[in-house]
Amino acid sequence: PVKVTERPSGRQGRKGPGGEGRARTHRPRRRPQPPPGAAPRRHHRRRHFAGSPQRACAGPPLPPAPLSGWIWTRECQKEIEKEKNEYYRKHSSLQKDLEAKYRDTITESRRAVAHLELELEKERNRTLSYREALVSQSRKLVEERRSLEQEQEKLEREKQVLLRSGAAGNLYQSCLAKEEEWQKKANALLKEFEDGLKERQEIYCSLVVPRSQRLEIEKNLLVKAATDPVALDLHMESGLKDIFKHDNYCGNLLNRSRSQNGRLMWLYLRYWELAIELQKFKRVEKAMLGKR
């Protein structure tokens, strides 16, 4: 038979000098008691094992210090190069946009300048044509005035001849007195046209009076010239249209006199005055020849 021997328990003490085994007693450690009224504290002993979650959350092992510095410097250089490239790209794009806008602005400005120069040249040509037309019309009126003065002198001589004769002189005096009444009416009408033309030219030279008032005056003058018998005999409608189209002369800004505005209108008024005088003698002549 096998003999089984029993091992002494770990809790059994070594044999003393007396040869008897002495048992080891475990005394519990006394913990400090919390003060009265304090919350109880729990003591946990953290044990980290190889497969514990605390060990797993610690992350991979860090590389050595020189190697980590080299990696960090490399990454920083890459980021810096990336930001530089992005900045240069944005800067180049912005510069191209600004240059394109600048070129467009320069092109528009040059186009506007060319258009304004063309309009200015047109206005110069138009002003030159108006000036030439005004000079030509003035010369024409001067020639007509000279011819009317010659006609007036001729009629005056005929008048003197008729006055020296007896019956013809009486007939001439009666016809002349009758036609002088017509001349007074014609001069009164001419005075109305003169006042209207003065007012029209003053509005034309004014910087504050609206243009509609001038157009209304021109319309009324043209209507009167087209309906009045005396104005029809003097052909005043065509002269008024010529004045409205070409007479653009104005005095200085401090001018307060209406008589200093306009040039062509005064030539026409003088022409119509002589035409009334000539028309009077023609009517006298026509009346005398009709009575004979």
mmCIF file of C-alpha atoms in Angstrom:
data_model
loop_
_atom_site.group_PDB
_atom_site.id
_atom_site.type_symbol
_atom_site.label_atom_id
_atom_site.label_comp_id
_atom_site.label_asym_id
_atom_site.label_seq_id
_atom_site.Cartn_x
_atom_site.Cartn_y
_atom_site.Cartn_z
ATOM 1 C CA PRO A 1 0.000 0.000 0.000
ATOM 2 C CA VAL A 2 1.041 3.613 -0.832
ATOM 3 C CA LYS A 3 1.791 5.778 2.091
ATOM 4 C CA VAL A 4 0.282 9.164 1.896
ATOM 5 C CA THR A 5 2.049 11.881 3.686
ATOM 6 C CA GLU A 6 0.323 15.140 4.550
ATOM 7 C CA ARG A 7 2.024 18.440 3.894
ATOM 8 C CA PRO A 8 1.850 20.913 6.549
ATOM 9 C CA SER A 9 -0.540 23.794 5.824
ATOM 10 C CA GLY A 10 0.848 27.193 5.042
ATOM 11 C CA ARG A 11 -1.008 28.623 7.940
ATOM 12 C CA GLN A 12 0.897 26.371 10.309
ATOM 13 C CA GLY A 13 3.948 27.960 11.753
ATOM 14 C CA ARG A 14 7.358 26.539 11.997
ATOM 15 C CA LYS A 15 8.192 24.419 14.872
ATOM 16 C CA GLY A 16 9.651 26.265 17.648
ATOM 17 C CA PRO A 17 12.333 25.273 19.956
ATOM 18 C CA GLY A 18 9.829 23.225 21.766
ATOM 19 C CA GLY A 19 9.143 21.233 18.670
ATOM 20 C CA GLU A 20 5.506 22.275 18.568
ATOM 21 C CA GLY A 21 4.025 24.073 15.608
ATOM 22 C CA ARG A 22 2.706 27.563 16.283
ATOM 23 C CA ALA A 23 -0.238 28.789 14.195
ATOM 24 C CA ARG A 24 0.091 32.267 12.427
ATOM 25 C CA THR A 25 -2.688 34.533 13.305
ATOM 26 C CA HIS A 26 -3.939 37.314 10.882
ATOM 27 C CA ARG A 27 -4.805 40.564 12.457
ATOM 28 C CA PRO A 28 -6.974 42.962 10.445
ATOM 29 C CA ARG A 29 -5.498 46.485 9.792
ATOM 30 C CA ARG A 30 -7.393 49.190 11.472
ATOM 31 C CA ARG A 31 -8.605 51.844 9.050
ATOM 32 C CA PRO A 32 -9.042 55.471 10.135
ATOM 33 C CA GLN A 33 -12.618 56.272 10.862
ATOM 34 C CA PRO A 34 -14.111 59.309 9.085
ATOM 35 C CA PRO A 35 -15.191 62.219 11.229
ATOM 36 C CA PRO A 36 -18.788 62.332 12.309
ATOM 37 C CA GLY A 37 -21.123 63.615 9.602
ATOM 38 C CA ALA A 38 -18.718 62.985 6.716
ATOM 39 C CA ALA A 39 -19.680 60.856 3.724
ATOM 40 C CA PRO A 40 -18.217 57.403 3.737
ATOM 41 C CA ARG A 41 -15.188 56.933 1.412
ATOM 42 C CA ARG A 42 -14.812 53.915 -0.742
ATOM 43 C CA HIS A 43 -11.373 52.514 -1.315
ATOM 44 C CA HIS A 44 -10.748 50.813 -4.601
ATOM 45 C CA ARG A 45 -7.536 49.221 -5.503
ATOM 46 C CA ARG A 46 -6.888 49.587 -9.183
ATOM 47 C CA ARG A 47 -5.278 46.629 -10.713
ATOM 48 C CA HIS A 48 -3.983 46.848 -14.224
ATOM 49 C CA PHE A 49 -3.560 43.632 -16.026
ATOM 50 C CA ALA A 50 -2.179 42.975 -19.407
ATOM 51 C CA GLY A 51 -5.603 42.694 -21.015
ATOM 52 C CA SER A 52 -7.434 45.256 -18.914
ATOM 53 C CA PRO A 53 -9.334 48.196 -20.495
ATOM 54 C CA GLN A 54 -7.077 50.731 -18.799
ATOM 55 C CA ARG A 55 -4.096 49.166 -20.481
ATOM 56 C CA ALA A 56 -5.864 49.112 -23.857
ATOM 57 C CA CYS A 57 -6.798 52.826 -23.681
ATOM 58 C CA ALA A 58 -3.251 53.938 -23.114
ATOM 59 C CA GLY A 59 -2.591 53.968 -26.937
ATOM 60 C CA PRO A 60 0.362 52.668 -28.918
ATOM 61 C CA PRO A 61 3.794 53.154 -27.557
ATOM 62 C CA LEU A 62 5.357 56.533 -28.394
ATOM 63 C CA PRO A 63 8.394 56.636 -30.662
ATOM 64 C CA PRO A 64 11.667 57.919 -29.347
ATOM 65 C CA ALA A 65 12.030 61.682 -28.866
ATOM 66 C CA PRO A 66 14.330 62.422 -31.903
ATOM 67 C CA LEU A 67 12.113 60.395 -34.244
ATOM 68 C CA SER A 68 8.918 62.107 -33.060
ATOM 69 C CA GLY A 69 10.525 65.540 -33.542
ATOM 70 C CA TRP A 70 11.534 64.658 -37.077
ATOM 71 C CA ILE A 71 7.991 63.468 -37.908
ATOM 72 C CA TRP A 72 6.466 66.638 -36.429
ATOM 73 C CA THR A 73 8.855 68.871 -38.406
ATOM 74 C CA ARG A 74 8.071 66.973 -41.597
ATOM 75 C CA GLU A 75 4.330 67.336 -41.111
ATOM 76 C CA CYS A 76 4.667 71.045 -40.323
ATOM 77 C CA GLN A 77 6.683 71.615 -43.482
ATOM 78 C CA LYS A 78 4.028 69.835 -45.510
ATOM 79 C CA GLU A 79 1.285 71.982 -43.991
ATOM 80 C CA ILE A 80 3.319 75.136 -44.572
ATOM 81 C CA GLU A 81 3.960 74.207 -48.193
ATOM 82 C CA LYS A 82 0.285 73.420 -48.649
ATOM 83 C CA GLU A 83 -0.802 76.767 -47.199
ATOM 84 C CA LYS A 84 1.799 78.602 -49.302
ATOM 85 C CA ASN A 85 0.569 76.936 -52.464
ATOM 86 C CA GLU A 86 -3.036 77.750 -51.574
ATOM 87 C CA TYR A 87 -2.115 81.369 -50.851
ATOM 88 C CA TYR A 88 -0.184 81.725 -54.107
ATOM 89 C CA ARG A 89 -3.080 80.184 -56.015
ATOM 90 C CA LYS A 90 -5.632 82.552 -54.473
ATOM 91 C CA HIS A 91 -3.298 85.509 -54.938
ATOM 92 C CA SER A 92 -2.737 84.657 -58.595
ATOM 93 C CA SER A 93 -6.473 84.210 -59.185
ATOM 94 C CA LEU A 94 -7.270 87.510 -57.474
ATOM 95 C CA GLN A 95 -4.561 89.301 -59.442
ATOM 96 C CA LYS A 96 -5.922 87.925 -62.708
ATOM 97 C CA ASP A 97 -9.452 89.032 -61.789
ATOM 98 C CA LEU A 98 -8.249 92.520 -60.890
ATOM 99 C CA GLU A 99 -6.255 92.802 -64.111
ATOM 100 C CA ALA A 100 -9.288 91.685 -66.120
ATOM 101 C CA LYS A 101 -11.497 94.242 -64.370
ATOM 102 C CA TYR A 102 -8.860 96.923 -64.917
ATOM 103 C CA ARG A 103 -8.660 96.116 -68.620
ATOM 104 C CA ASP A 104 -12.456 96.157 -68.883
ATOM 105 C CA THR A 105 -12.601 99.513 -67.110
ATOM 106 C CA ILE A 106 -9.927 100.962 -69.390
ATOM 107 C CA THR A 107 -11.777 99.640 -72.441
ATOM 108 C CA GLU A 108 -15.079 101.126 -71.303
ATOM 109 C CA SER A 109 -13.417 104.445 -70.524
ATOM 110 C CA ARG A 110 -11.763 104.580 -73.938
ATOM 111 C CA ARG A 111 -15.044 103.678 -75.613
ATOM 112 C CA ALA A 112 -16.841 106.415 -73.662
ATOM 113 C CA VAL A 113 -14.141 108.953 -74.539
ATOM 114 C CA ALA A 114 -14.358 108.011 -78.211
ATOM 115 C CA HIS A 115 -18.149 108.345 -78.125
ATOM 116 C CA LEU A 116 -17.936 111.750 -76.443
ATOM 117 C CA GLU A 117 -15.339 112.938 -78.952
ATOM 118 C CA LEU A 118 -17.619 111.838 -81.779
ATOM 119 C CA GLU A 119 -20.593 113.645 -80.244
ATOM 120 C CA LEU A 120 -18.452 116.739 -79.705
ATOM 121 C CA GLU A 121 -17.361 116.683 -83.330
ATOM 122 C CA LYS A 122 -20.993 116.377 -84.411
ATOM 123 C CA GLU A 123 -21.956 119.340 -82.245
ATOM 124 C CA ARG A 124 -19.088 121.382 -83.687
ATOM 125 C CA ASN A 125 -20.166 120.579 -87.229
ATOM 126 C CA ARG A 126 -23.776 121.385 -86.364
ATOM 127 C CA THR A 127 -22.778 124.690 -84.782
ATOM 128 C CA LEU A 128 -20.637 125.521 -87.795
ATOM 129 C CA SER A 129 -23.524 124.767 -90.153
ATOM 130 C CA TYR A 130 -25.857 126.935 -88.052
ATOM 131 C CA ARG A 131 -23.327 129.762 -88.129
ATOM 132 C CA GLU A 132 -22.938 129.502 -91.884
ATOM 133 C CA ALA A 133 -26.708 129.443 -92.332
ATOM 134 C CA LEU A 134 -27.076 132.475 -90.071
ATOM 135 C CA VAL A 135 -24.413 134.395 -91.993
ATOM 136 C CA SER A 136 -26.019 133.476 -95.302
ATOM 137 C CA GLN A 137 -29.451 134.491 -94.064
ATOM 138 C CA SER A 138 -28.080 137.759 -92.709
ATOM 139 C CA ARG A 139 -26.516 138.569 -96.068
ATOM 140 C CA LYS A 140 -29.759 137.752 -97.806
ATOM 141 C CA LEU A 141 -31.709 139.998 -95.471
ATOM 142 C CA VAL A 142 -29.228 142.829 -95.948
ATOM 143 C CA GLU A 143 -29.582 142.550 -99.721
ATOM 144 C CA GLU A 144 -33.367 142.513 -99.476
ATOM 145 C CA ARG A 145 -33.254 145.493 -97.150
ATOM 146 C CA ARG A 146 -31.115 147.372 -99.665
ATOM 147 C CA SER A 147 -33.518 146.526 -102.453
ATOM 148 C CA LEU A 148 -36.468 147.641 -100.313
ATOM 149 C CA GLU A 149 -34.767 150.932 -99.573
ATOM 150 C CA GLN A 150 -34.233 151.425 -103.288
ATOM 151 C CA GLU A 151 -37.904 150.669 -103.931
ATOM 152 C CA GLN A 152 -38.859 153.101 -101.209
ATOM 153 C CA GLU A 153 -36.764 155.843 -102.767
ATOM 154 C CA LYS A 154 -38.323 155.139 -106.140
ATOM 155 C CA LEU A 155 -41.824 155.320 -104.707
ATOM 156 C CA GLU A 156 -40.935 158.510 -102.894
ATOM 157 C CA ARG A 157 -39.887 160.089 -106.156
ATOM 158 C CA GLU A 158 -43.106 158.944 -107.802
ATOM 159 C CA LYS A 159 -44.988 160.374 -104.854
ATOM 160 C CA GLN A 160 -43.420 163.764 -105.360
ATOM 161 C CA VAL A 161 -44.278 163.658 -109.049
ATOM 162 C CA LEU A 162 -47.899 162.814 -108.292
ATOM 163 C CA LEU A 163 -48.138 165.530 -105.677
ATOM 164 C CA ARG A 164 -47.203 168.143 -108.263
ATOM 165 C CA SER A 165 -50.086 167.138 -110.533
ATOM 166 C CA GLY A 166 -53.633 168.313 -109.741
ATOM 167 C CA ALA A 167 -56.295 165.592 -109.889
ATOM 168 C CA ALA A 168 -53.793 162.813 -109.603
ATOM 169 C CA GLY A 169 -52.392 164.468 -106.519
ATOM 170 C CA ASN A 170 -55.778 164.581 -104.838
ATOM 171 C CA LEU A 171 -56.398 160.951 -105.732
ATOM 172 C CA TYR A 172 -52.998 160.012 -104.415
ATOM 173 C CA GLN A 173 -53.560 161.837 -101.142
ATOM 174 C CA SER A 174 -56.890 160.109 -100.556
ATOM 175 C CA CYS A 175 -55.473 156.669 -101.334
ATOM 176 C CA LEU A 176 -52.419 157.360 -99.209
ATOM 177 C CA ALA A 177 -54.521 158.402 -96.213
ATOM 178 C CA LYS A 178 -56.538 155.220 -96.541
ATOM 179 C CA GLU A 179 -53.466 153.019 -96.760
ATOM 180 C CA GLU A 180 -51.840 154.777 -93.829
ATOM 181 C CA GLU A 181 -54.618 153.360 -91.671
ATOM 182 C CA TRP A 182 -53.666 149.929 -92.960
ATOM 183 C CA GLN A 183 -50.033 150.705 -92.165
ATOM 184 C CA LYS A 184 -50.919 151.552 -88.549
ATOM 185 C CA LYS A 185 -52.681 148.203 -88.156
ATOM 186 C CA ALA A 186 -49.713 146.415 -89.725
ATOM 187 C CA ASN A 187 -47.263 148.188 -87.405
ATOM 188 C CA ALA A 188 -49.417 147.282 -84.380
ATOM 189 C CA LEU A 189 -49.358 143.651 -85.503
ATOM 190 C CA LEU A 190 -45.600 143.869 -86.007
ATOM 191 C CA LYS A 191 -45.258 145.254 -82.475
ATOM 192 C CA GLU A 192 -47.130 142.226 -81.113
ATOM 193 C CA PHE A 193 -44.785 139.911 -82.984
ATOM 194 C CA GLU A 194 -41.792 141.863 -81.669
ATOM 195 C CA ASP A 195 -42.964 141.488 -78.047
ATOM 196 C CA GLY A 196 -43.612 137.790 -78.566
ATOM 197 C CA LEU A 197 -40.175 137.257 -80.101
ATOM 198 C CA LYS A 198 -38.510 139.145 -77.242
ATOM 199 C CA GLU A 199 -40.276 136.997 -74.679
ATOM 200 C CA ARG A 200 -39.476 133.852 -76.620
ATOM 201 C CA GLN A 201 -35.772 134.729 -76.873
ATOM 202 C CA GLU A 202 -35.622 135.624 -73.168
ATOM 203 C CA ILE A 203 -37.043 132.210 -72.244
ATOM 204 C CA TYR A 204 -34.612 130.565 -74.672
ATOM 205 C CA CYS A 205 -31.665 132.243 -72.898
ATOM 206 C CA SER A 206 -32.991 131.569 -69.392
ATOM 207 C CA LEU A 207 -31.645 128.691 -67.309
ATOM 208 C CA VAL A 208 -34.684 128.310 -65.051
ATOM 209 C CA VAL A 209 -37.768 128.913 -67.214
ATOM 210 C CA PRO A 210 -39.110 125.615 -68.599
ATOM 211 C CA ARG A 211 -38.856 124.912 -72.309
ATOM 212 C CA SER A 212 -42.600 124.299 -72.596
ATOM 213 C CA GLN A 213 -43.366 128.015 -72.218
ATOM 214 C CA ARG A 214 -41.113 128.884 -75.149
ATOM 215 C CA LEU A 215 -42.746 126.228 -77.322
ATOM 216 C CA GLU A 216 -46.183 127.586 -76.426
ATOM 217 C CA ILE A 217 -45.175 131.114 -77.462
ATOM 218 C CA GLU A 218 -43.721 129.835 -80.750
ATOM 219 C CA LYS A 219 -46.934 127.934 -81.451
ATOM 220 C CA ASN A 220 -49.107 131.005 -80.841
ATOM 221 C CA LEU A 221 -46.918 133.183 -83.066
ATOM 222 C CA LEU A 222 -47.054 130.668 -85.910
ATOM 223 C CA VAL A 223 -50.840 130.390 -85.631
ATOM 224 C CA LYS A 224 -51.223 134.179 -85.755
ATOM 225 C CA ALA A 225 -48.862 134.424 -88.743
ATOM 226 C CA ALA A 226 -50.868 131.772 -90.597
ATOM 227 C CA THR A 227 -54.287 133.365 -89.948
ATOM 228 C CA ASP A 228 -53.784 137.158 -89.957
ATOM 229 C CA PRO A 229 -54.210 138.750 -93.429
ATOM 230 C CA VAL A 230 -51.441 141.309 -92.904
ATOM 231 C CA ALA A 231 -49.031 138.599 -91.756
ATOM 232 C CA LEU A 232 -49.962 136.533 -94.788
ATOM 233 C CA ASP A 233 -49.190 139.471 -97.097
ATOM 234 C CA LEU A 234 -45.765 139.852 -95.468
ATOM 235 C CA HIS A 235 -45.034 136.083 -95.485
ATOM 236 C CA MET A 236 -44.155 136.189 -91.793
ATOM 237 C CA GLU A 237 -44.675 132.464 -91.135
ATOM 238 C CA SER A 238 -41.553 131.334 -93.017
ATOM 239 C CA GLY A 239 -39.492 134.046 -91.312
ATOM 240 C CA LEU A 240 -40.683 132.949 -87.867
ATOM 241 C CA LYS A 241 -39.714 129.347 -88.581
ATOM 242 C CA ASP A 242 -36.279 130.532 -89.689
ATOM 243 C CA ILE A 243 -35.880 132.522 -86.445
ATOM 244 C CA PHE A 244 -36.967 129.622 -84.243
ATOM 245 C CA LYS A 245 -34.506 127.320 -85.984
ATOM 246 C CA HIS A 246 -31.372 129.464 -86.242
ATOM 247 C CA ASP A 247 -31.524 132.370 -83.793
ATOM 248 C CA ASN A 248 -29.709 131.076 -80.685
ATOM 249 C CA TYR A 249 -27.821 134.210 -79.654
ATOM 250 C CA CYS A 250 -28.019 135.282 -75.999
ATOM 251 C CA GLY A 251 -26.487 138.157 -74.063
ATOM 252 C CA ASN A 252 -24.361 137.709 -70.953
ATOM 253 C CA LEU A 253 -25.731 136.085 -67.801
ATOM 254 C CA LEU A 254 -26.228 139.438 -66.052
ATOM 255 C CA ASN A 255 -28.252 140.805 -68.947
ATOM 256 C CA ARG A 256 -31.629 142.246 -67.918
ATOM 257 C CA SER A 257 -32.635 143.775 -71.252
ATOM 258 C CA ARG A 258 -34.637 141.780 -73.778
ATOM 259 C CA SER A 259 -33.271 143.840 -76.651
ATOM 260 C CA GLN A 260 -29.773 142.355 -76.169
ATOM 261 C CA ASN A 261 -30.929 138.816 -76.937
ATOM 262 C CA GLY A 262 -31.207 137.508 -80.467
ATOM 263 C CA ARG A 263 -29.759 138.708 -83.765
ATOM 264 C CA LEU A 264 -31.697 137.171 -86.615
ATOM 265 C CA MET A 265 -35.039 138.260 -85.144
ATOM 266 C CA TRP A 266 -34.021 141.932 -85.292
ATOM 267 C CA LEU A 267 -33.066 141.622 -88.942
ATOM 268 C CA TYR A 268 -36.458 140.098 -89.716
ATOM 269 C CA LEU A 269 -38.296 142.768 -87.719
ATOM 270 C CA ARG A 270 -36.500 145.510 -89.660
ATOM 271 C CA TYR A 271 -37.218 143.659 -92.903
ATOM 272 C CA TRP A 272 -40.940 143.385 -92.065
ATOM 273 C CA GLU A 273 -41.069 147.082 -91.169
ATOM 274 C CA LEU A 274 -39.692 148.027 -94.580
ATOM 275 C CA ALA A 275 -41.986 145.485 -96.209
ATOM 276 C CA ILE A 276 -44.995 147.193 -94.579
ATOM 277 C CA GLU A 277 -43.847 150.550 -95.922
ATOM 278 C CA LEU A 278 -43.371 149.086 -99.383
ATOM 279 C CA GLN A 279 -46.705 147.279 -99.227
ATOM 280 C CA LYS A 280 -48.443 150.564 -98.383
ATOM 281 C CA PHE A 281 -47.194 152.258 -101.548
ATOM 282 C CA LYS A 282 -48.011 149.210 -103.628
ATOM 283 C CA ARG A 283 -51.558 149.295 -102.300
ATOM 284 C CA VAL A 284 -51.754 153.013 -103.103
ATOM 285 C CA GLU A 285 -50.533 152.329 -106.614
ATOM 286 C CA LYS A 286 -53.003 149.503 -107.048
ATOM 287 C CA ALA A 287 -55.873 151.661 -105.783
ATOM 288 C CA MET A 288 -55.005 154.551 -108.102
ATOM 289 C CA LEU A 289 -54.680 152.320 -111.138
ATOM 290 C CA GLY A 290 -57.978 150.692 -110.317
ATOM 291 C CA LYS A 291 -59.789 154.014 -110.065
ATOM 292 C CA ARG A 292 -58.367 155.228 -113.327
#
